[in-house]
PDB file of N, CA and C in Angstrom:
ATOM      1  N   MET A   1     -67.890  67.803-159.202  1.00  0.00           N
ATOM      2  CA  MET A   1     -68.859  67.026-159.379  1.00  0.00           C
ATOM      3  C   MET A   1     -69.100  65.923-160.268  1.00  0.00           C
ATOM      4  N   THR A   2     -69.477  64.867-159.253  1.00  0.00           N
ATOM      5  CA  THR A   2     -69.609  63.866-160.540  1.00  0.00           C
ATOM      6  C   THR A   2     -71.350  63.471-161.418  1.00  0.00           C
ATOM      7  N   GLU A   3     -71.288  62.951-161.948  1.00  0.00           N
ATOM      8  CA  GLU A   3     -72.232  62.459-162.927  1.00  0.00           C
ATOM      9  C   GLU A   3     -72.467  61.094-162.818  1.00  0.00           C
ATOM     10  N   ALA A   4     -74.269  61.653-162.455  1.00  0.00           N
ATOM     11  CA  ALA A   4     -74.538  59.622-161.897  1.00  0.00           C
ATOM     12  C   ALA A   4     -75.209  59.727-163.073  1.00  0.00           C
ATOM     13  N   VAL A   5     -75.450  57.916-163.024  1.00  0.00           N
ATOM     14  CA  VAL A   5     -75.903  57.704-164.086  1.00  0.00           C
ATOM     15  C   VAL A   5     -76.747  56.729-163.858  1.00  0.00           C
ATOM     16  N   GLY A   6     -78.142  56.463-164.238  1.00  0.00           N
ATOM     17  CA  GLY A   6     -79.938  56.777-163.540  1.00  0.00           C
ATOM     18  C   GLY A   6     -80.532  54.918-164.471  1.00  0.00           C
ATOM     19  N   LEU A   7     -81.463  55.257-163.773  1.00  0.00           N
ATOM     20  CA  LEU A   7     -82.131  53.628-164.080  1.00  0.00           C
ATOM     21  C   LEU A   7     -83.128  54.546-163.167  1.00  0.00           C
ATOM     22  N   ARG A   8     -84.379  54.647-164.680  1.00  0.00           N
ATOM     23  CA  ARG A   8     -85.958  54.487-163.866  1.00  0.00           C
ATOM     24  C   ARG A   8     -87.206  53.396-163.934  1.00  0.00           C
ATOM     25  N   GLN A   9     -87.399  53.150-163.354  1.00  0.00           N
ATOM     26  CA  GLN A   9     -88.321  52.012-164.456  1.00  0.00           C
ATOM     27  C   GLN A   9     -90.275  52.452-163.755  1.00  0.00           C
ATOM     28  N   GLN A  10     -91.141  52.059-164.165  1.00  0.00           N
ATOM     29  CA  GLN A  10     -92.364  51.777-163.936  1.00  0.00           C
ATOM     30  C   GLN A  10     -92.990  50.684-163.826  1.00  0.00           C
ATOM     31  N   VAL A  11     -93.328  50.531-163.108  1.00  0.00           N
ATOM     32  CA  VAL A  11     -93.899  48.948-163.111  1.00  0.00           C
ATOM     33  C   VAL A  11     -95.738  49.209-162.997  1.00  0.00           C
ATOM     34  N   ARG A  12     -96.502  49.071-164.130  1.00  0.00           N
ATOM     35  CA  ARG A  12     -98.105  49.252-163.809  1.00  0.00           C
ATOM     36  C   ARG A  12     -98.704  47.410-164.139  1.00  0.00           C
ATOM     37  N   CYS A  13     -99.861  47.463-163.735  1.00  0.00           N
ATOM     38  CA  CYS A  13    -100.363  46.001-163.516  1.00  0.00           C
ATOM     39  C   CYS A  13    -101.697  46.812-164.444  1.00  0.00           C
ATOM     40  N   LYS A  14    -102.520  45.622-165.488  1.00  0.00           N
ATOM     41  CA  LYS A  14    -103.077  45.720-166.509  1.00  0.00           C
ATOM     42  C   LYS A  14    -104.527  45.252-166.063  1.00  0.00           C
ATOM     43  N   ASN A  15    -106.129  45.504-166.249  1.00  0.00           N
ATOM     44  CA  ASN A  15    -107.182  44.581-166.366  1.00  0.00           C
ATOM     45  C   ASN A  15    -107.929  45.997-166.633  1.00  0.00           C
ATOM     46  N   ASP A  16    -108.339  46.264-167.437  1.00  0.00           N
ATOM     47  CA  ASP A  16    -108.978  47.268-167.921  1.00  0.00           C
ATOM     48  C   ASP A  16    -110.198  47.883-167.701  1.00  0.00           C
ATOM     49  N   SER A  17    -111.917  47.468-167.859  1.00  0.00           N
ATOM     50  CA  SER A  17    -112.742  48.029-167.515  1.00  0.00           C
ATOM     51  C   SER A  17    -112.801  48.320-165.940  1.00  0.00           C
ATOM     52  N   ALA A  18    -112.816  47.337-164.832  1.00  0.00           N
ATOM     53  CA  ALA A  18    -112.944  47.980-163.317  1.00  0.00           C
ATOM     54  C   ALA A  18    -111.665  48.384-163.132  1.00  0.00           C
ATOM     55  N   LEU A  19    -110.434  48.001-163.206  1.00  0.00           N
ATOM     56  CA  LEU A  19    -109.306  49.212-163.143  1.00  0.00           C
ATOM     57  C   LEU A  19    -109.576  50.401-163.347  1.00  0.00           C
ATOM     58  N   ASN A  20    -109.993  50.585-164.734  1.00  0.00           N
ATOM     59  CA  ASN A  20    -110.175  52.317-165.200  1.00  0.00           C
ATOM     60  C   ASN A  20    -110.763  52.869-164.316  1.00  0.00           C
ATOM     61  N   GLU A  21    -112.101  51.713-163.428  1.00  0.00           N
ATOM     62  CA  GLU A  21    -113.038  52.785-162.133  1.00  0.00           C
ATOM     63  C   GLU A  21    -113.200  53.320-161.412  1.00  0.00           C
ATOM     64  N   THR A  22    -111.528  51.797-160.520  1.00  0.00           N
ATOM     65  CA  THR A  22    -111.204  52.092-159.763  1.00  0.00           C
ATOM     66  C   THR A  22    -110.194  53.038-159.256  1.00  0.00           C
ATOM     67  N   ALA A  23    -108.630  52.983-160.679  1.00  0.00           N
ATOM     68  CA  ALA A  23    -108.294  54.175-160.592  1.00  0.00           C
ATOM     69  C   ALA A  23    -108.660  55.660-160.774  1.00  0.00           C
ATOM     70  N   ARG A  24    -110.170  55.503-161.080  1.00  0.00           N
ATOM     71  CA  ARG A  24    -110.999  56.899-161.266  1.00  0.00           C
ATOM     72  C   ARG A  24    -110.832  57.649-160.198  1.00  0.00           C
ATOM     73  N   LEU A  25    -111.106  56.400-159.452  1.00  0.00           N
ATOM     74  CA  LEU A  25    -111.834  56.821-157.705  1.00  0.00           C
ATOM     75  C   LEU A  25    -110.491  56.641-157.326  1.00  0.00           C
ATOM     76  N   GLY A  26    -109.218  56.857-157.729  1.00  0.00           N
ATOM     77  CA  GLY A  26    -107.813  57.011-156.804  1.00  0.00           C
ATOM     78  C   GLY A  26    -107.900  55.420-155.379  1.00  0.00           C
ATOM     79  N   LEU A  27    -108.128  54.256-155.901  1.00  0.00           N
ATOM     80  CA  LEU A  27    -108.220  53.629-154.848  1.00  0.00           C
ATOM     81  C   LEU A  27    -106.843  51.966-154.780  1.00  0.00           C
ATOM     82  N   ARG A  28    -106.063  53.366-155.562  1.00  0.00           N
ATOM     83  CA  ARG A  28    -104.465  52.132-155.966  1.00  0.00           C
ATOM     84  C   ARG A  28    -103.499  52.527-155.598  1.00  0.00           C
ATOM     85  N   ALA A  29    -102.695  51.915-155.182  1.00  0.00           N
ATOM     86  CA  ALA A  29    -101.534  51.728-154.600  1.00  0.00           C
ATOM     87  C   ALA A  29    -100.563  52.668-155.512  1.00  0.00           C
ATOM     88  N   LYS A  30     -99.428  53.396-154.466  1.00  0.00           N
ATOM     89  CA  LYS A  30     -98.387  54.187-155.537  1.00  0.00           C
ATOM     90  C   LYS A  30     -97.433  53.890-154.394  1.00  0.00           C
ATOM     91  N   GLY A  31     -96.647  53.160-154.977  1.00  0.00           N
ATOM     92  CA  GLY A  31     -95.321  53.260-154.129  1.00  0.00           C
ATOM     93  C   GLY A  31     -94.221  54.183-155.251  1.00  0.00           C
ATOM     94  N   VAL A  32     -92.954  54.530-154.020  1.00  0.00           N
ATOM     95  CA  VAL A  32     -91.657  55.122-154.703  1.00  0.00           C
ATOM     96  C   VAL A  32     -90.528  54.810-153.684  1.00  0.00           C
ATOM     97  N   ALA A  33     -89.673  54.423-154.717  1.00  0.00           N
ATOM     98  CA  ALA A  33     -87.940  54.346-153.666  1.00  0.00           C
ATOM     99  C   ALA A  33     -87.306  54.768-154.765  1.00  0.00           C
ATOM    100  N   ARG A  34     -86.195  55.222-154.231  1.00  0.00           N
ATOM    101  CA  ARG A  34     -85.660  55.922-154.878  1.00  0.00           C
ATOM    102  C   ARG A  34     -84.014  56.110-154.252  1.00  0.00           C
ATOM    103  N   ALA A  35     -82.826  55.526-154.383  1.00  0.00           N
ATOM    104  CA  ALA A  35     -81.290  55.200-154.045  1.00  0.00           C
ATOM    105  C   ALA A  35     -80.221  55.832-155.104  1.00  0.00           C
ATOM    106  N   ALA A  36     -79.360  56.707-154.616  1.00  0.00           N
ATOM    107  CA  ALA A  36     -78.202  57.289-155.101  1.00  0.00           C
ATOM    108  C   ALA A  36     -77.126  56.416-154.153  1.00  0.00           C
ATOM    109  N   PHE A  37     -76.197  56.313-155.007  1.00  0.00           N
ATOM    110  CA  PHE A  37     -75.068  55.305-154.351  1.00  0.00           C
ATOM    111  C   PHE A  37     -73.722  55.747-154.260  1.00  0.00           C
ATOM    112  N   THR A  38     -73.133  56.193-154.077  1.00  0.00           N
ATOM    113  CA  THR A  38     -71.551  56.315-153.974  1.00  0.00           C
ATOM    114  C   THR A  38     -70.592  55.601-153.477  1.00  0.00           C
ATOM    115  N   ARG A  39     -69.192  55.474-153.473  1.00  0.00           N
ATOM    116  CA  ARG A  39     -68.739  55.683-152.881  1.00  0.00           C
ATOM    117  C   ARG A  39     -67.540  56.046-152.140  1.00  0.00           C
ATOM    118  N   VAL A  40     -67.735  55.476-151.035  1.00  0.00           N
ATOM    119  CA  VAL A  40     -67.033  55.705-149.843  1.00  0.00           C
ATOM    120  C   VAL A  40     -65.833  54.615-148.566  1.00  0.00           C
ATOM    121  N   GLY A  41     -64.528  54.945-149.039  1.00  0.00           N
ATOM    122  CA  GLY A  41     -63.336  54.191-148.915  1.00  0.00           C
ATOM    123  C   GLY A  41     -63.865  52.823-150.347  1.00  0.00           C
ATOM    124  N   LEU A  42     -63.505  51.887-149.703  1.00  0.00           N
ATOM    125  CA  LEU A  42     -63.432  50.783-150.993  1.00  0.00           C
ATOM    126  C   LEU A  42     -65.300  50.288-151.063  1.00  0.00           C
ATOM    127  N   LYS A  43     -65.944  51.124-150.998  1.00  0.00           N
ATOM    128  CA  LYS A  43     -67.406  50.280-151.015  1.00  0.00           C
ATOM    129  C   LYS A  43     -68.224  50.845-151.884  1.00  0.00           C
ATOM    130  N   THR A  44     -69.115  50.432-152.371  1.00  0.00           N
ATOM    131  CA  THR A  44     -70.649  51.628-152.369  1.00  0.00           C
ATOM    132  C   THR A  44     -71.431  51.276-151.333  1.00  0.00           C
ATOM    133  N   ARG A  45     -72.226  52.938-150.971  1.00  0.00           N
ATOM    134  CA  ARG A  45     -73.032  53.222-149.776  1.00  0.00           C
ATOM    135  C   ARG A  45     -74.202  54.298-150.590  1.00  0.00           C
ATOM    136  N   PRO A  46     -75.130  53.322-150.099  1.00  0.00           N
ATOM    137  CA  PRO A  46     -76.433  54.371-149.584  1.00  0.00           C
ATOM    138  C   PRO A  46     -75.955  55.625-149.884  1.00  0.00           C
ATOM    139  N   MET A  47     -76.218  56.700-150.342  1.00  0.00           N
ATOM    140  CA  MET A  47     -75.717  58.423-150.401  1.00  0.00           C
ATOM    141  C   MET A  47     -76.989  58.908-149.943  1.00  0.00           C
ATOM    142  N   ARG A  48     -78.227  58.412-150.397  1.00  0.00           N
ATOM    143  CA  ARG A  48     -79.651  59.409-150.209  1.00  0.00           C
ATOM    144  C   ARG A  48     -80.370  57.892-150.648  1.00  0.00           C
ATOM    145  N   VAL A  49     -81.692  57.935-150.219  1.00  0.00           N
ATOM    146  CA  VAL A  49     -82.690  56.979-150.118  1.00  0.00           C
ATOM    147  C   VAL A  49     -83.796  57.285-149.879  1.00  0.00           C
ATOM    148  N   PHE A  50     -85.046  57.965-150.912  1.00  0.00           N
ATOM    149  CA  PHE A  50     -86.497  58.033-150.411  1.00  0.00           C
ATOM    150  C   PHE A  50     -87.543  56.680-150.419  1.00  0.00           C
ATOM    151  N   GLU A  51     -88.399  56.840-149.519  1.00  0.00           N
ATOM    152  CA  GLU A  51     -89.699  56.335-149.796  1.00  0.00           C
ATOM    153  C   GLU A  51     -90.928  56.227-149.512  1.00  0.00           C
ATOM    154  N   ALA A  52     -91.316  56.298-150.074  1.00  0.00           N
ATOM    155  CA  ALA A  52     -92.613  56.534-150.163  1.00  0.00           C
ATOM    156  C   ALA A  52     -94.153  55.140-150.363  1.00  0.00           C
ATOM    157  N   GLY A  53     -95.440  55.961-150.179  1.00  0.00           N
ATOM    158  CA  GLY A  53     -95.998  54.445-150.515  1.00  0.00           C
ATOM    159  C   GLY A  53     -96.264  53.202-149.845  1.00  0.00           C
ATOM    160  N   GLY A  54     -96.224  52.186-150.277  1.00  0.00           N
ATOM    161  CA  GLY A  54     -95.667  50.913-149.959  1.00  0.00           C
ATOM    162  C   GLY A  54     -94.236  50.275-150.018  1.00  0.00           C
ATOM    163  N   LEU A  55     -93.991  51.393-150.557  1.00  0.00           N
ATOM    164  CA  LEU A  55     -92.311  50.377-151.496  1.00  0.00           C
ATOM    165  C   LEU A  55     -91.149  51.167-150.103  1.00  0.00           C
ATOM    166  N   ARG A  56     -90.049  50.038-149.607  1.00  0.00           N
ATOM    167  CA  ARG A  56     -89.118  49.951-148.890  1.00  0.00           C
ATOM    168  C   ARG A  56     -87.977  49.388-149.467  1.00  0.00           C
ATOM    169  N   LEU A  57     -86.693  50.239-149.261  1.00  0.00           N
ATOM    170  CA  LEU A  57     -85.784  49.566-149.897  1.00  0.00           C
ATOM    171  C   LEU A  57     -85.044  49.089-148.351  1.00  0.00           C
ATOM    172  N   ARG A  58     -84.358  47.841-148.291  1.00  0.00           N
ATOM    173  CA  ARG A  58     -83.522  47.555-147.349  1.00  0.00           C
ATOM    174  C   ARG A  58     -82.076  46.728-147.485  1.00  0.00           C
ATOM    175  N   PHE A  59     -81.097  47.496-147.256  1.00  0.00           N
ATOM    176  CA  PHE A  59     -79.762  47.019-147.147  1.00  0.00           C
ATOM    177  C   PHE A  59     -78.704  45.935-146.639  1.00  0.00           C
ATOM    178  N   PRO A  60     -78.910  44.753-147.126  1.00  0.00           N
ATOM    179  CA  PRO A  60     -77.896  43.670-146.098  1.00  0.00           C
ATOM    180  C   PRO A  60     -76.924  44.188-145.797  1.00  0.00           C
ATOM    181  N   ASN A  61     -76.300  43.878-144.838  1.00  0.00           N
ATOM    182  CA  ASN A  61     -74.885  43.925-144.418  1.00  0.00           C
ATOM    183  C   ASN A  61     -74.167  43.189-144.679  1.00  0.00           C
ATOM    184  N   ALA A  62     -74.033  42.954-146.189  1.00  0.00           N
ATOM    185  CA  ALA A  62     -73.442  41.831-147.006  1.00  0.00           C
ATOM    186  C   ALA A  62     -71.822  42.081-147.342  1.00  0.00           C
ATOM    187  N   PRO A  63     -70.762  40.937-146.991  1.00  0.00           N
ATOM    188  CA  PRO A  63     -69.602  41.568-148.112  1.00  0.00           C
ATOM    189  C   PRO A  63     -69.776  41.866-148.641  1.00  0.00           C
ATOM    190  N   GLY A  64     -68.701  42.033-149.769  1.00  0.00           N
ATOM    191  CA  GLY A  64     -68.303  42.437-151.395  1.00  0.00           C
ATOM    192  C   GLY A  64     -69.432  43.617-152.475  1.00  0.00           C
ATOM    193  N   PHE A  65     -70.464  43.844-152.935  1.00  0.00           N
ATOM    194  CA  PHE A  65     -70.882  44.575-153.081  1.00  0.00           C
ATOM    195  C   PHE A  65     -71.530  44.936-152.632  1.00  0.00           C
ATOM    196  N   CYS A  66     -72.418  46.702-152.716  1.00  0.00           N
ATOM    197  CA  CYS A  66     -73.732  46.768-152.076  1.00  0.00           C
ATOM    198  C   CYS A  66     -74.848  46.170-152.740  1.00  0.00           C
ATOM    199  N   GLU A  67     -75.880  46.083-151.655  1.00  0.00           N
ATOM    200  CA  GLU A  67     -77.175  45.221-152.473  1.00  0.00           C
ATOM    201  C   GLU A  67     -78.114  46.136-151.912  1.00  0.00           C
ATOM    202  N   ALA A  68     -79.338  45.854-152.543  1.00  0.00           N
ATOM    203  CA  ALA A  68     -80.448  46.393-151.965  1.00  0.00           C
ATOM    204  C   ALA A  68     -81.738  45.596-151.971  1.00  0.00           C
ATOM    205  N   VAL A  69     -82.351  45.672-151.199  1.00  0.00           N
ATOM    206  CA  VAL A  69     -84.053  44.697-151.290  1.00  0.00           C
ATOM    207  C   VAL A  69     -84.640  45.410-151.814  1.00  0.00           C
ATOM    208  N   LEU A  70     -85.740  45.696-152.356  1.00  0.00           N
ATOM    209  CA  LEU A  70     -86.940  46.108-152.725  1.00  0.00           C
ATOM    210  C   LEU A  70     -87.961  45.354-152.195  1.00  0.00           C
ATOM    211  N   VAL A  71     -88.669  45.591-151.267  1.00  0.00           N
ATOM    212  CA  VAL A  71     -89.714  45.548-150.109  1.00  0.00           C
ATOM    213  C   VAL A  71     -91.424  46.407-150.578  1.00  0.00           C
ATOM    214  N   ASN A  72     -92.587  44.729-151.289  1.00  0.00           N
ATOM    215  CA  ASN A  72     -93.516  46.027-151.004  1.00  0.00           C
ATOM    216  C   ASN A  72     -94.182  45.512-150.310  1.00  0.00           C
ATOM    217  N   THR A  73     -93.911  46.478-149.061  1.00  0.00           N
ATOM    218  CA  THR A  73     -95.285  46.508-147.439  1.00  0.00           C
ATOM    219  C   THR A  73     -96.517  46.142-148.129  1.00  0.00           C
ATOM    220  N   GLY A  74     -96.904  45.966-149.357  1.00  0.00           N
ATOM    221  CA  GLY A  74     -98.932  45.653-149.794  1.00  0.00           C
ATOM    222  C   GLY A  74     -98.872  44.678-149.769  1.00  0.00           C
ATOM    223  N   GLY A  75     -98.232  43.380-150.222  1.00  0.00           N
ATOM    224  CA  GLY A  75     -97.885  42.379-150.294  1.00  0.00           C
ATOM    225  C   GLY A  75     -98.221  42.162-151.727  1.00  0.00           C
ATOM    226  N   GLY A  76     -98.625  42.569-152.233  1.00  0.00           N
ATOM    227  CA  GLY A  76     -98.135  42.802-153.927  1.00  0.00           C
ATOM    228  C   GLY A  76     -99.006  43.645-154.667  1.00  0.00           C
ATOM    229  N   MET A  77     -99.066  43.507-156.256  1.00  0.00           N
ATOM    230  CA  MET A  77     -98.982  44.353-157.394  1.00  0.00           C
ATOM    231  C   MET A  77    -100.980  43.742-157.720  1.00  0.00           C
ATOM    232  N   ALA A  78    -101.332  44.765-158.079  1.00  0.00           N
ATOM    233  CA  ALA A  78    -102.898  44.316-158.328  1.00  0.00           C
ATOM    234  C   ALA A  78    -102.733  45.639-159.415  1.00  0.00           C
ATOM    235  N   GLY A  79    -104.183  45.112-160.709  1.00  0.00           N
ATOM    236  CA  GLY A  79    -104.477  46.218-161.592  1.00  0.00           C
ATOM    237  C   GLY A  79    -104.540  47.628-160.944  1.00  0.00           C
ATOM    238  N   GLY A  80    -103.755  48.625-162.122  1.00  0.00           N
ATOM    239  CA  GLY A  80    -103.573  49.965-161.730  1.00  0.00           C
ATOM    240  C   GLY A  80    -102.851  50.221-160.396  1.00  0.00           C
ATOM    241  N   ASP A  81    -102.015  49.595-160.145  1.00  0.00           N
ATOM    242  CA  ASP A  81    -100.870  50.129-158.966  1.00  0.00           C
ATOM    243  C   ASP A  81    -100.344  50.343-159.729  1.00  0.00           C
ATOM    244  N   ARG A  82     -99.221  51.850-159.065  1.00  0.00           N
ATOM    245  CA  ARG A  82     -97.948  51.912-159.653  1.00  0.00           C
ATOM    246  C   ARG A  82     -96.494  51.990-158.167  1.00  0.00           C
ATOM    247  N   ALA A  83     -95.445  51.417-158.879  1.00  0.00           N
ATOM    248  CA  ALA A  83     -94.591  51.541-158.336  1.00  0.00           C
ATOM    249  C   ALA A  83     -93.642  52.475-159.725  1.00  0.00           C
ATOM    250  N   THR A  84     -92.658  52.867-158.696  1.00  0.00           N
ATOM    251  CA  THR A  84     -91.898  54.295-159.254  1.00  0.00           C
ATOM    252  C   THR A  84     -90.231  53.874-158.607  1.00  0.00           C
ATOM    253  N   ILE A  85     -89.516  53.303-159.358  1.00  0.00           N
ATOM    254  CA  ILE A  85     -88.207  52.836-158.585  1.00  0.00           C
ATOM    255  C   ILE A  85     -86.722  53.714-159.086  1.00  0.00           C
ATOM    256  N   ASP A  86     -86.466  54.447-159.414  1.00  0.00           N
ATOM    257  CA  ASP A  86     -85.350  55.491-160.009  1.00  0.00           C
ATOM    258  C   ASP A  86     -84.094  55.249-158.659  1.00  0.00           C
ATOM    259  N   LEU A  87     -82.811  54.675-159.677  1.00  0.00           N
ATOM    260  CA  LEU A  87     -81.577  54.319-158.597  1.00  0.00           C
ATOM    261  C   LEU A  87     -80.431  55.253-160.028  1.00  0.00           C
ATOM    262  N   ALA A  88     -79.450  55.598-159.327  1.00  0.00           N
ATOM    263  CA  ALA A  88     -78.863  56.724-159.872  1.00  0.00           C
ATOM    264  C   ALA A  88     -77.283  56.212-158.999  1.00  0.00           C
ATOM    265  N   LEU A  89     -76.149  56.040-160.041  1.00  0.00           N
ATOM    266  CA  LEU A  89     -74.784  55.904-159.403  1.00  0.00           C
ATOM    267  C   LEU A  89     -73.750  56.557-159.583  1.00  0.00           C
ATOM    268  N   GLU A  90     -72.929  57.315-158.641  1.00  0.00           N
ATOM    269  CA  GLU A  90     -71.657  58.301-159.312  1.00  0.00           C
ATOM    270  C   GLU A  90     -70.582  57.260-159.762  1.00  0.00           C
ATOM    271  N   SER A  91     -69.880  58.558-160.769  1.00  0.00           N
ATOM    272  CA  SER A  91     -69.227  57.484-161.730  1.00  0.00           C
ATOM    273  C   SER A  91     -67.999  56.504-160.757  1.00  0.00           C
ATOM    274  N   ASP A  92     -68.165  57.326-159.362  1.00  0.00           N
ATOM    275  CA  ASP A  92     -67.095  56.218-159.246  1.00  0.00           C
ATOM    276  C   ASP A  92     -67.583  55.144-158.050  1.00  0.00           C
ATOM    277  N   ALA A  93     -68.986  54.855-158.008  1.00  0.00           N
ATOM    278  CA  ALA A  93     -69.273  54.074-157.799  1.00  0.00           C
ATOM    279  C   ALA A  93     -69.763  52.527-158.447  1.00  0.00           C
ATOM    280  N   ASP A  94     -69.436  51.070-157.445  1.00  0.00           N
ATOM    281  CA  ASP A  94     -69.724  49.701-158.331  1.00  0.00           C
ATOM    282  C   ASP A  94     -70.439  48.635-157.842  1.00  0.00           C
TER     283      ASP A  94
END
């Protein structure tokens, strides 16, 4: 089994007083996008994809390298919204 190289990023917006009350009430958006990539033949392709909340991953059928486009279906980020993005590459992926 090959080892995966991972990248994790969490994005948070700040605006303290009103944000804390809104977040306490649970009215903020939480999105998750995860993908693992591996080599299939001569190309790198997504092997596993998970999406939750307002985040979506789209994979254009572009020549060359594998590309992923992150889409926020909520239209933007506001104070207290959270986005978690996890990407992993198998050792043979490029």
